[in-house]
Amino acid sequence: LDEDVGSISTLFTYDTLDNLFLPHDGIYVHAEWEASRQDLAATLNYDRVAGLIGGAYTVNRYTVVGRLSAAKMVKNQAALSNLVSLGGLFNLSGYSRDTLVGHDASLASIIAYREFGGPFIPYMLGVSYETGNVWQDLGEASWGDMLDSYTVFVGSDTPIGPVTFAGSYADSDNQAIYLMLGYDFYTLF
């Protein structure tokens, strides 16, 4: 695989989350446009747009976190190293990281957790549901193509960062167990 990268990116982010790793309140909006050009020494010319909107809301010690994201190749096709991927914790958790790869993708998730413990090392117990997929062209996507994943997790915001232990199920062929240090709910592909 011999590819050269040369692109210009424009990013917009609006963030009122109280905590990026274990949010309790706020919203997060992120949009980006990437233009890869051979004039900038890239192997291929292409344009991609991607966006993510999410938020968190807490009542007492119960928190709900939602997220919608999508990526679309709007001009030409990306090189292999620039494809988007799904799989991994809270990104279709039942599938291993980067199992699903394509030019375009969409993902929706809802995560609910209850916080326990004191102010020094609180811990949480939660569940998540995620649905999404990758495609060669997002215009060809249909509701029947969506893959689902379910997760049960326990986590804690420790002095070394957030730690999460999770078990996930997608289907009889795709399950996963995770032990993660430092996870971000709002990663864009």
PDB file of N, CA and C in Angstrom, residues 3 16 19 24 32 62 74 79 85 87 115 118 120 143 153-154 160-161 172-173 180:
ATOM      1  N   GLU A   3       0.517   5.129  -0.481  1.00  0.00           N
ATOM      2  CA  GLU A   3      -0.369   6.273  -0.628  1.00  0.00           C
ATOM      3  C   GLU A   3       0.273   7.495  -0.015  1.00  0.00           C
ATOM      4  N   THR A  16     -20.571  22.024  25.041  1.00  0.00           N
ATOM      5  CA  THR A  16     -20.947  22.490  26.375  1.00  0.00           C
ATOM      6  C   THR A  16     -20.973  21.324  27.369  1.00  0.00           C
ATOM      7  N   ASN A  19     -18.132  16.943  30.875  1.00  0.00           N
ATOM      8  CA  ASN A  19     -17.042  15.986  30.916  1.00  0.00           C
ATOM      9  C   ASN A  19     -17.089  15.194  29.616  1.00  0.00           C
ATOM     10  N   HIS A  24     -22.446  14.355  31.934  1.00  0.00           N
ATOM     11  CA  HIS A  24     -23.701  14.376  32.675  1.00  0.00           C
ATOM     12  C   HIS A  24     -24.664  15.406  32.096  1.00  0.00           C
ATOM     13  N   GLU A  32     -17.102  18.557   9.939  1.00  0.00           N
ATOM     14  CA  GLU A  32     -15.811  18.702   9.274  1.00  0.00           C
ATOM     15  C   GLU A  32     -15.943  18.446   7.777  1.00  0.00           C
ATOM     16  N   TYR A  62     -29.052   9.418  37.317  1.00  0.00           N
ATOM     17  CA  TYR A  62     -29.319   8.692  36.077  1.00  0.00           C
ATOM     18  C   TYR A  62     -28.995   9.593  34.893  1.00  0.00           C
ATOM     19  N   VAL A  74     -18.325  13.029  -0.815  1.00  0.00           N
ATOM     20  CA  VAL A  74     -19.150  13.815  -1.731  1.00  0.00           C
ATOM     21  C   VAL A  74     -18.506  14.015  -3.096  1.00  0.00           C
ATOM     22  N   ALA A  79      -8.822   7.074  -0.670  1.00  0.00           N
ATOM     23  CA  ALA A  79      -7.803   6.037  -0.662  1.00  0.00           C
ATOM     24  C   ALA A  79      -8.094   5.069   0.492  1.00  0.00           C
ATOM     25  N   SER A  85     -14.489   3.818   9.565  1.00  0.00           N
ATOM     26  CA  SER A  85     -14.708   2.487  10.114  1.00  0.00           C
ATOM     27  C   SER A  85     -15.614   2.546  11.340  1.00  0.00           C
ATOM     28  N   GLY A  87     -17.028  -0.193  14.680  1.00  0.00           N
ATOM     29  CA  GLY A  87     -16.631  -1.335  15.486  1.00  0.00           C
ATOM     30  C   GLY A  87     -15.823  -0.803  16.658  1.00  0.00           C
ATOM     31  N   GLU A 115     -24.942   6.408  38.196  1.00  0.00           N
ATOM     32  CA  GLU A 115     -23.707   6.619  38.935  1.00  0.00           C
ATOM     33  C   GLU A 115     -23.907   6.212  40.389  1.00  0.00           C
ATOM     34  N   GLY A 118     -19.039   7.549  45.939  1.00  0.00           N
ATOM     35  CA  GLY A 118     -18.793   8.887  46.460  1.00  0.00           C
ATOM     36  C   GLY A 118     -18.070   9.799  45.501  1.00  0.00           C
ATOM     37  N   PHE A 120     -14.923  10.723  45.422  1.00  0.00           N
ATOM     38  CA  PHE A 120     -13.518  10.474  45.099  1.00  0.00           C
ATOM     39  C   PHE A 120     -13.352   9.535  43.913  1.00  0.00           C
ATOM     40  N   TRP A 143     -32.872   1.244   5.860  1.00  0.00           N
ATOM     41  CA  TRP A 143     -33.051   0.833   7.254  1.00  0.00           C
ATOM     42  C   TRP A 143     -32.742  -0.646   7.424  1.00  0.00           C
ATOM     43  N   PHE A 153     -22.212  -2.271  30.668  1.00  0.00           N
ATOM     44  CA  PHE A 153     -20.880  -1.843  31.088  1.00  0.00           C
ATOM     45  C   PHE A 153     -20.870  -1.328  32.515  1.00  0.00           C
ATOM     46  N   VAL A 154     -19.690  -1.367  33.090  1.00  0.00           N
ATOM     47  CA  VAL A 154     -19.417  -0.758  34.387  1.00  0.00           C
ATOM     48  C   VAL A 154     -18.163   0.087  34.186  1.00  0.00           C
ATOM     49  N   ILE A 160      -6.396   7.954  37.133  1.00  0.00           N
ATOM     50  CA  ILE A 160      -5.607   7.754  35.901  1.00  0.00           C
ATOM     51  C   ILE A 160      -6.458   7.889  34.647  1.00  0.00           C
ATOM     52  N   GLY A 161      -7.727   8.251  34.803  1.00  0.00           N
ATOM     53  CA  GLY A 161      -8.647   8.412  33.683  1.00  0.00           C
ATOM     54  C   GLY A 161      -9.804   7.450  33.793  1.00  0.00           C
ATOM     55  N   SER A 172     -25.096 -13.658  16.670  1.00  0.00           N
ATOM     56  CA  SER A 172     -24.461 -14.898  17.118  1.00  0.00           C
ATOM     57  C   SER A 172     -22.998 -15.015  16.699  1.00  0.00           C
ATOM     58  N   ASP A 173     -22.570 -14.253  15.699  1.00  0.00           N
ATOM     59  CA  ASP A 173     -21.182 -14.288  15.247  1.00  0.00           C
ATOM     60  C   ASP A 173     -20.338 -13.127  15.760  1.00  0.00           C
ATOM     61  N   MET A 180     -11.324  -0.804  28.781  1.00  0.00           N
ATOM     62  CA  MET A 180     -10.818   0.420  28.151  1.00  0.00           C
ATOM     63  C   MET A 180     -10.359   1.428  29.203  1.00  0.00           C
TER      64      MET A 180
END
